[in-house]
Coordinates of C-alpha atoms in Angstrom, one line a residue:
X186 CA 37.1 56.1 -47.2
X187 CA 36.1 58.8 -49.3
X188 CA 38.9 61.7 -50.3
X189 CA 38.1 65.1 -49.4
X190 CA 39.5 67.3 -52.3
X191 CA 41.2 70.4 -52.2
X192 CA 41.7 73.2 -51.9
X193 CA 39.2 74.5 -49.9
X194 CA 37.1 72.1 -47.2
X195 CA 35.9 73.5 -44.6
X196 CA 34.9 71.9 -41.3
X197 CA 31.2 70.9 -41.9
X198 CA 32.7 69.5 -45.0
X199 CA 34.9 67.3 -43.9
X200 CA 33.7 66.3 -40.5
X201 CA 33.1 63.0 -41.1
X202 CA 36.4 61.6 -43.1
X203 CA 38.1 63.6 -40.9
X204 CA 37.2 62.3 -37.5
X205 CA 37.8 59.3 -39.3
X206 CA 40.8 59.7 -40.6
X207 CA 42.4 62.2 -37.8
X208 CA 44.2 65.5 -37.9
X209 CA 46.7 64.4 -41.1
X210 CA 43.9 63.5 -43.1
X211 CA 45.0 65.2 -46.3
X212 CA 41.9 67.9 -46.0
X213 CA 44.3 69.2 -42.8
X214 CA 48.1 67.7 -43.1
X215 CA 49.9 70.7 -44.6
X216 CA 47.9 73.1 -41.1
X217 CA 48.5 70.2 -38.9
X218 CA 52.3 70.1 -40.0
X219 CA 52.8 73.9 -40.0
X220 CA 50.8 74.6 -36.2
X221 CA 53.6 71.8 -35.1
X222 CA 56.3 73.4 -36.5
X223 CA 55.6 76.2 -35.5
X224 CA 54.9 75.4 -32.6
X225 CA 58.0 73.3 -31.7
X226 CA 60.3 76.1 -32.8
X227 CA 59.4 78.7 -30.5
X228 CA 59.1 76.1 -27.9
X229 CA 62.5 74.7 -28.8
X230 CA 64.0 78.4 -29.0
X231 CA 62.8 79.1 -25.4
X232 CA 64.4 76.0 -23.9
X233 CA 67.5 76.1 -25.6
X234 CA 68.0 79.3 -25.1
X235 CA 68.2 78.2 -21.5
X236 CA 71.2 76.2 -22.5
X237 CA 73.0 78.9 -24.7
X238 CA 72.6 81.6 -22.2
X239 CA 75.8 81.1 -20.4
X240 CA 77.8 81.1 -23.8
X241 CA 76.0 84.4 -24.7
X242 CA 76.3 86.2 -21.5
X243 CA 80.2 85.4 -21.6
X244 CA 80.4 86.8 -25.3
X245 CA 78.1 89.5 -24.9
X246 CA 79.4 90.6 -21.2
X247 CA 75.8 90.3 -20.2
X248 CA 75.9 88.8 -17.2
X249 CA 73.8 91.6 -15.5
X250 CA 71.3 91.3 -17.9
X251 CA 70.7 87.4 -17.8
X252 CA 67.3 87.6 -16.8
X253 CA 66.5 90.2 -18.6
X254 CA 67.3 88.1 -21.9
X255 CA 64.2 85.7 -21.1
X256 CA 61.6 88.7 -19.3
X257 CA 62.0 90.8 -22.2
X258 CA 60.8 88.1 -24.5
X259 CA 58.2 87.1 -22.2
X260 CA 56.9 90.7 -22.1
X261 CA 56.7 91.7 -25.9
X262 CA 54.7 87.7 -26.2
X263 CA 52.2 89.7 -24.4
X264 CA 52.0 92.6 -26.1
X265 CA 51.9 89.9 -29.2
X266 CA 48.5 88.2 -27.7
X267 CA 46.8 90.9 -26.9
X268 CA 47.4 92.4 -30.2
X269 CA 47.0 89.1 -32.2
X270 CA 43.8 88.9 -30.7
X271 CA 42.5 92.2 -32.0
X272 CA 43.7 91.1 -35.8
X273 CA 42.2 88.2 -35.7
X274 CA 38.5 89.2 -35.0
X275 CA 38.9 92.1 -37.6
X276 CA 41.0 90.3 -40.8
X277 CA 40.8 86.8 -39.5
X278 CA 44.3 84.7 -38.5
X279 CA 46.3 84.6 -41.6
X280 CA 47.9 88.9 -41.7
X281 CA 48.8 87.6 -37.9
X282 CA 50.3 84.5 -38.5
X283 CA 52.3 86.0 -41.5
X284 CA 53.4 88.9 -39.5
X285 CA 54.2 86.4 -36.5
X286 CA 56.4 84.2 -38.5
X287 CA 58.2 87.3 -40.2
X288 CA 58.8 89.1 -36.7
X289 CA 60.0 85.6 -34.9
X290 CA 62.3 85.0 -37.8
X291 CA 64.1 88.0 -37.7
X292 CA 64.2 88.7 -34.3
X293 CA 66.0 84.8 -34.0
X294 CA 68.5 86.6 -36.8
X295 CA 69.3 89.4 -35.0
X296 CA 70.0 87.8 -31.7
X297 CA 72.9 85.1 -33.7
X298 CA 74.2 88.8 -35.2
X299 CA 74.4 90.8 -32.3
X300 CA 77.4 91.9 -31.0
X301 CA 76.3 93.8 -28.0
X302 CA 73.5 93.3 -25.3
X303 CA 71.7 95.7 -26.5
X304 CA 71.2 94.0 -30.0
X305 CA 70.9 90.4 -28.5
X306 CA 67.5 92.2 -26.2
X307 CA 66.3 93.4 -29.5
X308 CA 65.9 90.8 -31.1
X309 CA 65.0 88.9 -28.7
X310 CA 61.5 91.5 -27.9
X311 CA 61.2 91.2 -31.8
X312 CA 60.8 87.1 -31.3
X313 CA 58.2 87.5 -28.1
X314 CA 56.0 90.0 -30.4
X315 CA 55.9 87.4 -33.4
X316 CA 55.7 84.4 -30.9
X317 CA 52.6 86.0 -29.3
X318 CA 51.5 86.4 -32.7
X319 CA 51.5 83.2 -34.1
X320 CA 50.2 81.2 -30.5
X321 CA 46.8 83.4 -31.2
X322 CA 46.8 83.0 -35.0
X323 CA 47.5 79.4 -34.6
X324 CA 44.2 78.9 -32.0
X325 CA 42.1 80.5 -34.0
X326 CA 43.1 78.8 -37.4
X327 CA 42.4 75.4 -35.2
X328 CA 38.8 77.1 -34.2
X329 CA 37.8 77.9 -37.8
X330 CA 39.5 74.8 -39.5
X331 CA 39.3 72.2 -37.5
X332 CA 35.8 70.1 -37.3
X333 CA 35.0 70.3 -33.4
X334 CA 35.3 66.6 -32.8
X335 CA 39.1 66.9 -33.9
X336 CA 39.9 70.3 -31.9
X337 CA 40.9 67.8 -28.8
X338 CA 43.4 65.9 -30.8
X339 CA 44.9 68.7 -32.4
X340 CA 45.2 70.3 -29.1
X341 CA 47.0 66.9 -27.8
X342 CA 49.3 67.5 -30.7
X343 CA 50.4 71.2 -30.1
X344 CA 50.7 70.0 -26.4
X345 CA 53.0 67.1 -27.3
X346 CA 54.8 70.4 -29.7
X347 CA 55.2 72.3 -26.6
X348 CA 56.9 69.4 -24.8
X349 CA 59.1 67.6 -27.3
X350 CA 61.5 70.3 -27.2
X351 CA 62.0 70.2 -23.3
X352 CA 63.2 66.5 -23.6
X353 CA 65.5 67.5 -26.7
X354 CA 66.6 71.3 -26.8
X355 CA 68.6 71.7 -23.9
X356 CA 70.8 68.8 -25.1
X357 CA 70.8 70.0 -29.2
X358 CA 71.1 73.7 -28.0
X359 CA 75.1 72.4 -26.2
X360 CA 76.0 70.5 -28.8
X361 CA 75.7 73.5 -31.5
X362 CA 76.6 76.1 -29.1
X363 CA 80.0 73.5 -28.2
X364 CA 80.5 72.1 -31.6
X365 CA 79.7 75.7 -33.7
X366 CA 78.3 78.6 -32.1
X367 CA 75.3 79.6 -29.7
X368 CA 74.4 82.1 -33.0
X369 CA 73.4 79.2 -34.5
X370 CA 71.0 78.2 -32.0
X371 CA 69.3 81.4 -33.1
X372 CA 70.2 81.2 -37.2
X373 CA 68.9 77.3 -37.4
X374 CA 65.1 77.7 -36.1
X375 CA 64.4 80.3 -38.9
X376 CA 64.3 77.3 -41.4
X377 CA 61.6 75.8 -39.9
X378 CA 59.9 78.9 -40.0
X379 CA 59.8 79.8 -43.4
X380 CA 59.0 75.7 -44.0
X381 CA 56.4 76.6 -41.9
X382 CA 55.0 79.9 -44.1
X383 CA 54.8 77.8 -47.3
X384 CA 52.9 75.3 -45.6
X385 CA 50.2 78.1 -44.5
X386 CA 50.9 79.9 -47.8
X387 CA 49.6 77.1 -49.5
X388 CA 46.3 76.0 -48.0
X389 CA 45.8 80.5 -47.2
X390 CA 42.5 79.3 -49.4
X391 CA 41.3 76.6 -46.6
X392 CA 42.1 78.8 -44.1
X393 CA 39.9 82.3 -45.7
X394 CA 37.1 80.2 -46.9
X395 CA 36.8 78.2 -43.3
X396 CA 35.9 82.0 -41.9
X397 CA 34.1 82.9 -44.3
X398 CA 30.8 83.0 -43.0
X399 CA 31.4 83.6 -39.7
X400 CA 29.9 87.4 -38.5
X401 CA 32.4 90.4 -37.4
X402 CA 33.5 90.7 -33.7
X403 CA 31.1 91.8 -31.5
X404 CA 33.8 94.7 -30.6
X405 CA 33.6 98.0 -32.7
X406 CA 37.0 99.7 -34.1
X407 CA 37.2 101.6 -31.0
X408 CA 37.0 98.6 -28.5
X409 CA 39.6 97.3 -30.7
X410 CA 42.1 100.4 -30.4
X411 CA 40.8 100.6 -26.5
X412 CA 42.2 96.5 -26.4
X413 CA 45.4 97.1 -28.0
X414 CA 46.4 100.0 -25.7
X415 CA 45.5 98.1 -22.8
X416 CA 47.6 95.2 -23.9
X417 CA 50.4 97.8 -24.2
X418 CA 49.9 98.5 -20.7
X419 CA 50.1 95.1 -19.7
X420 CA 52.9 94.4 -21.5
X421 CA 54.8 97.1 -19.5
X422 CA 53.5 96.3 -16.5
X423 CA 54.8 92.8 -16.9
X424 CA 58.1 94.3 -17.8
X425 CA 58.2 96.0 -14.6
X426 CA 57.0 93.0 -12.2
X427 CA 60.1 90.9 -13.8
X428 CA 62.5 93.5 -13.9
X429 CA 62.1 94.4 -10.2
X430 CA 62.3 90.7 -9.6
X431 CA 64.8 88.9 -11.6
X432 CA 67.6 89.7 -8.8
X433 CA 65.7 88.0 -6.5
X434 CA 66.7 90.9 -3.6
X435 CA 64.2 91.7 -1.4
X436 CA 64.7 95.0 -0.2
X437 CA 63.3 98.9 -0.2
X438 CA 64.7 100.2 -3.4
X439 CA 63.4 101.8 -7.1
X440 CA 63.6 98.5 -7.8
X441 CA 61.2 97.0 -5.6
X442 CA 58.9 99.7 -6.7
X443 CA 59.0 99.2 -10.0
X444 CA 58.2 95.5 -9.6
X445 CA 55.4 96.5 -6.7
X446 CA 54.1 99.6 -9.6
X447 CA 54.2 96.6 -12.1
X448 CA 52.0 94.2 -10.3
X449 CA 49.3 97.1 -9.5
X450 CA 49.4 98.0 -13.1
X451 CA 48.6 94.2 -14.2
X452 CA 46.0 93.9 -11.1
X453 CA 44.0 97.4 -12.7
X454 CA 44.4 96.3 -16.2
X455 CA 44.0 92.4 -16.3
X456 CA 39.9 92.7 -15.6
X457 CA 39.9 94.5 -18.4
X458 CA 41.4 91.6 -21.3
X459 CA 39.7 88.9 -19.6
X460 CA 35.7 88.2 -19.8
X461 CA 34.0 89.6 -17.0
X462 CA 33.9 87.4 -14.0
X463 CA 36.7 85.6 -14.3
X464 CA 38.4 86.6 -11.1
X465 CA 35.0 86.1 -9.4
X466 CA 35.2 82.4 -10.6
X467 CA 32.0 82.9 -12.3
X468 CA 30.2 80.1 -14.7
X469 CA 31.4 78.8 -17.7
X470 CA 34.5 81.0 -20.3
X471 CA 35.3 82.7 -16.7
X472 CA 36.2 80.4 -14.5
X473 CA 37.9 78.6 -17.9
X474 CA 40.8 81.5 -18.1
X475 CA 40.6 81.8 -14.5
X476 CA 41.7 77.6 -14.0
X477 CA 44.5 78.7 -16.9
X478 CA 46.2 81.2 -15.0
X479 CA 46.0 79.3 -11.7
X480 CA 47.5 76.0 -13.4
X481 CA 50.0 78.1 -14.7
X482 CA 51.0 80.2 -11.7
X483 CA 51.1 76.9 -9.3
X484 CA 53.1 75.1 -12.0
X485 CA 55.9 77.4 -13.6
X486 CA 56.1 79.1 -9.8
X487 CA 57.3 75.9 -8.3
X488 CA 58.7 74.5 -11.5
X489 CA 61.5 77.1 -11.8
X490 CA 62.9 76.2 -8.2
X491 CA 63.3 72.2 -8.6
X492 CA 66.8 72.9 -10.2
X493 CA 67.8 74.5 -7.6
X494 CA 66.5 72.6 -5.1
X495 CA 68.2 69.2 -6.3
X496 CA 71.5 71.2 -7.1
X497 CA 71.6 73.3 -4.0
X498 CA 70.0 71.0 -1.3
X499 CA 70.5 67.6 -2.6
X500 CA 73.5 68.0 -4.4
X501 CA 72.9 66.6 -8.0
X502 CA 75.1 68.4 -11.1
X503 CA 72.9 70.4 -13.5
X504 CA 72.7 67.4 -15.9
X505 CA 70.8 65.0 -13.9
X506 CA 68.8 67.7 -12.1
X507 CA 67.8 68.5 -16.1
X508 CA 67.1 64.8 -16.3
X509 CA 64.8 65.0 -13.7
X510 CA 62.9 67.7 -15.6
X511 CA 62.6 65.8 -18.5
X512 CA 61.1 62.9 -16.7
X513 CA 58.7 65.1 -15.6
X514 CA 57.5 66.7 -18.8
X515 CA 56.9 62.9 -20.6
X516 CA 53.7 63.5 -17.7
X517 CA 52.7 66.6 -19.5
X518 CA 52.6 64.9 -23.1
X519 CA 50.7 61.4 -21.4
X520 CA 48.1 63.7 -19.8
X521 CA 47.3 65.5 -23.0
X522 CA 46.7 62.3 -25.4
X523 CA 44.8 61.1 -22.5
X524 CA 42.2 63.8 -22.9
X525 CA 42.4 63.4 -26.5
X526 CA 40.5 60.3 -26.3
X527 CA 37.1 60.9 -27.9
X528 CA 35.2 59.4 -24.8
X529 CA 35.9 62.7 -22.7
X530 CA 33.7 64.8 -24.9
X531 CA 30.9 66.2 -23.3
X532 CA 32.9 66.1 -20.0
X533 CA 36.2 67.8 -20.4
X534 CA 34.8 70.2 -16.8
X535 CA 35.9 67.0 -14.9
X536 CA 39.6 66.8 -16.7
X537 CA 40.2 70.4 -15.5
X538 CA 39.3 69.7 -12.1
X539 CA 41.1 66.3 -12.2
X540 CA 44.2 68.4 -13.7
X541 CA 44.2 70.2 -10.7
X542 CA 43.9 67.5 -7.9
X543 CA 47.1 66.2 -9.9
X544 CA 49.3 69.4 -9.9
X545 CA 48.3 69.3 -6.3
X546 CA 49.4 66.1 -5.3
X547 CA 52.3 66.4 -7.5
X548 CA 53.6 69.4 -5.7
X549 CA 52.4 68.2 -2.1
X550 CA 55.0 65.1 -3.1
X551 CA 58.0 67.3 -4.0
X552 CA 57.4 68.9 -0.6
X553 CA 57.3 65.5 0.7
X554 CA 60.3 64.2 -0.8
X555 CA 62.6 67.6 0.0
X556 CA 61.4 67.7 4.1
X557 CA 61.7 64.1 4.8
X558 CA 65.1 63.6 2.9
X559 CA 63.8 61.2 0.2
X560 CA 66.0 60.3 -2.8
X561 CA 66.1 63.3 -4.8
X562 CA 64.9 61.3 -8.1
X563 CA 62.0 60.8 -6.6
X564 CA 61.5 64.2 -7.3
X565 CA 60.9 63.1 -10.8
X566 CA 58.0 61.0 -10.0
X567 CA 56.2 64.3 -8.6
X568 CA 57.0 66.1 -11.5
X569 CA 54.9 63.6 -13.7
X570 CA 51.9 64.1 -11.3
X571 CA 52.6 67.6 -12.1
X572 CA 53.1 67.1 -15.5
X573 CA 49.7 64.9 -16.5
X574 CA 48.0 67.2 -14.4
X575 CA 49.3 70.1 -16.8
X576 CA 48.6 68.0 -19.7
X577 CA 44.8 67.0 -19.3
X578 CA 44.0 70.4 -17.5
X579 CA 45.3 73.3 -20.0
X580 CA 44.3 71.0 -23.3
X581 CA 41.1 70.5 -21.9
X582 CA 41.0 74.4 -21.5
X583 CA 41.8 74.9 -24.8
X584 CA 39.1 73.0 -26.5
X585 CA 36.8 74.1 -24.0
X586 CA 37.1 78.1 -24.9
X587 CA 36.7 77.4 -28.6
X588 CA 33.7 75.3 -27.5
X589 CA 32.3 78.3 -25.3
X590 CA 32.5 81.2 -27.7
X591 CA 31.3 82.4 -30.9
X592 CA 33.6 81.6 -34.0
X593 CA 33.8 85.7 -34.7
X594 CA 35.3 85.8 -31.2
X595 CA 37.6 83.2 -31.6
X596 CA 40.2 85.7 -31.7
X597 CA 39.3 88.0 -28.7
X598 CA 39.0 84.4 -26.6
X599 CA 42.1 82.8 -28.3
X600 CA 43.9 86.1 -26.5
X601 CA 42.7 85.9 -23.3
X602 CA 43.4 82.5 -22.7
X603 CA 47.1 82.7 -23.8
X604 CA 46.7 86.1 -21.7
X605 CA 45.9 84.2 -18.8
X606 CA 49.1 81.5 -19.3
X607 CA 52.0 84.1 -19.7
X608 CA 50.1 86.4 -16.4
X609 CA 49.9 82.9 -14.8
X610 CA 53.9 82.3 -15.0
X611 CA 54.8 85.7 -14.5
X612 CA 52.9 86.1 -11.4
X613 CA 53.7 82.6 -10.5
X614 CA 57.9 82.8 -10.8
X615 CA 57.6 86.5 -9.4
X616 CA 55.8 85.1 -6.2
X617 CA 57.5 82.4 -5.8
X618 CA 61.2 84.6 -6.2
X619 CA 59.3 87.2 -3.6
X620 CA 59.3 84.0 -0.9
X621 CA 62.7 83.2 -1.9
X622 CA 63.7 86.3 -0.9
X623 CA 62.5 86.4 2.0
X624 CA 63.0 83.2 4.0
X625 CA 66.9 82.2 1.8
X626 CA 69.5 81.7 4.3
X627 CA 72.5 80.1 1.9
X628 CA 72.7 76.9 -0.2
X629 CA 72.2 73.7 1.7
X630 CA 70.0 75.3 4.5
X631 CA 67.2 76.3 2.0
X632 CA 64.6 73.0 2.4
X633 CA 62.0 75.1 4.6
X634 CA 61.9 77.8 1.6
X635 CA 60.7 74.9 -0.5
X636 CA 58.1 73.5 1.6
X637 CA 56.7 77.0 1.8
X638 CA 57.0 77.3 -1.5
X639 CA 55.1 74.2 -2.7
X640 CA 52.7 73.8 0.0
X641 CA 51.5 77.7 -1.0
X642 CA 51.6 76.8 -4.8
X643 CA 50.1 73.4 -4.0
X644 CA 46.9 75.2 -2.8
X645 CA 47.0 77.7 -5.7
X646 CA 46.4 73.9 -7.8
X647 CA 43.3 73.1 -5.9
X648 CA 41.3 75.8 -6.8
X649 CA 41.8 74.6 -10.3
X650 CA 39.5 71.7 -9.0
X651 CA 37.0 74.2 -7.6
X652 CA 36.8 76.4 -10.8
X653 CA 36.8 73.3 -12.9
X654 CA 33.4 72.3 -12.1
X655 CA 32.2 76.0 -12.0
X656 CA 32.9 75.6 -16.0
X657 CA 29.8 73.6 -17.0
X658 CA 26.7 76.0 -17.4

């Protein structure tokens, strides 16, 4: 097999050895090996930050503000897309990636420093601005690098990033946090991250000359500046929906306001980020980042309650109920390799809606399993419905926007999608929390909150299996 030489290939180049040869061929190794780690760490510092959180809040005297610790990075990542996607159609990825790295790094260093809740939120807004950063950066670097026959196994990989850490970072995060310090949770991921930077620092050559001929963004300067105030917007009304939330009290109160003020404010300015159409389901990139945000909205808004379901109802300890989770994401990883396979191409419409039909079935057997009394690991089982259906659907998604817009657009459409992901969850978790509200009795008398739950979220998945085959033009 012939050897691509550096520094430079770009795509049409290296097509053929490539496909070949696969993502590490050595035209693409040092990218492949810096999207995975960077990948990994921001997935890993989400998940074991899940684990630390207890250790903080006691240190910190933040208990009030536990959910605030995860909403406030969820809320600056959007700010981060939106604003990641304006960069990238005006300089190309690289200025956000860099900056996205630089911001994630230090805002993982402040939050090991701080010594008050106020420094810990800091830094951890500072991390959700550079994650959002680099999840754009990265999907446009994989547009403009990346041959197209490869895009779906490079997307399998970051997938298989996303979900590694959910099988090992709540269990790595306890034994640093128990053997040295949850600071070091935070103080640990930054070497991966500048490991990361010298990998992109060195093939920053590849990376320019693969956009090199691709036309400027169809938006002008002030559509740009008109983009990045909306995503400001967003970003606060976010903020709002999951602060008026994160108590889970459903009640007349400035609180509730805020949270209803929160979900107009994303409702008026959502239409305006994503391509027209989308909420009308209409042909093609629409109904793409519509079947994002519902696979995201059905999954994260029932995911977040099976803890508490197997601990509360069924009476497992934390540890196993985590086990159960873990189970559950191998689905996630199976589903993307699956559609990785190069005989899907040219039909990746009908793994969306079959992504779907799985989250679906997945979450009608949870609700299954919970109303009839079922053993509780069971529960497992449904999460790997859930889980392949997650994996073939949003990696299908992915390869399927790249495939439906122009390269100098990349950006704008790299933006939207991830747009329609982190809207997805927080609309998801924030309905889902709004039920829970309403119908919770106490602990142990909780299993008709579930079945509303899922059943609801369940048919939130089936549209995905509608929208799916509106995708196809």
């Amino acid at each position: 097999m012939a050897r691509v030489t550096a520094p430079t290939p770009g795509p049409q180049a290296t097509a053929e050895p490539a496909r070949r040869a696969g993502v590490f061929h050595p035209a693409y190794a040092l990218i492949s090996l810096a999207l995975v780690a960077l990948i990994t760490v921001i997935a890993f510092e989400g998940m074991a930050v899940s684990t630390a959180m207890p250790a903080v809040a006691r240190e910190l005297d933040a208990v009030r503000s536990y959910g605030l610790a995860f909403s406030v990075m969820l809320t600056a990542q959007l700010l981060g897309i939106v604003l990641a996607g304006v960069s990238c159609d005006r300089s190309g990825p690289l200025p956000s990636l860099y900056a996205g790295q630089l911001l994630f790094g230090a805002g993982c260093l402040t939050c090991g420093a701080a010594q008050g809740v106020g420094a810990f939120l800091a830094g951890r807004a500072v991390s959700g601005l550079g994650a959002g950063l680099i999840i754009v950066a990265g999907f446009v670097v994989i547009g403009r690098t990346y041959p197209e026959s490869l895009r779906p196994k490079v997307f399998s990989l970051v997938s298989a990033a996303w979900v590694l850490p959910s099988l090992l970072g709540p269990p790595i995060s306890a034994w640093i946090t128990t053997t040295w310090s949850w600071r070091w949770v935070f103080w640990l991921v930054v070497v991966p991250v500048v490991a990361a930077a010298a990998m992109v620092l060195a093939r920053r050559g590849q990376i320019t000359a693969a956009g090199a001929g691709i036309d400027g963004s169809s938006r002008d300067r002030r559509a740009h500046r008109r983009v990045a105030w909306l995503g400001l917007l967003i970003a606060v009304a976010a903020g709002a929906v999951q602060w008026g939330t994160h108590h889970l009290v459903l009640r007349w109160s400035p609180q509730t306001v805020v949270a209803l003020a929160g979900v107009v404010g994303i409702a008026a300015v959502a239409p305006l980020l994503l391509p027209a159409g989308t909420w009308r389901m209409g042909r093609g990139l629409p109904s793409v980042m519509l079947s994002r945000f519902l696979l995201a909205t059905a999954f994260f808004g029932s995911t977040t309650y099976v803890p508490l379901m197997l601990v509360s109802e069924r009476g497992l300890g934390l540890g196993a109920a985590g086990l159960v989770l873990a189970v559950g994401s191998l689905g996630w990883s199976a589903g993307s390799w699956v559609q990785g396979r190069d005989r899907f191409d040219g039909r990746r419409e009908s793994l969306v809606s079959s992504g779907g039909a799985l989250l679906a079935a997945g979450l009608l057997a949870a609700v299954a399993v919970t109303y009839f009394g079922w053993h509780p690991y069971l529960v497992a089982l449904a999460l790997v419905s859930c889980g392949m259906g997650m994996g073939l659907g949003t990696s299908s998604l992915s390869v399927l926007s790249l495939l439906l817009s122009e390269p100098a657009d990349h950006g704008e459409t790299s933006s939207a999608l991830q747009l329609s992901d982190v809207l997805g969850a927080v609309l998801g978790i924030a309905a889902a929390g709004a039920v829970f509200a309403a119908m919770h009795t106490e602990a142990g008398s909780d299993i008709p909150v579930y079945v509303t739950m899922w059943t609801g979220l369940s048919a939130v998945a089936l549209l995905v299996v509608v929208a799916g085959r509106r995708i196809g033009t």
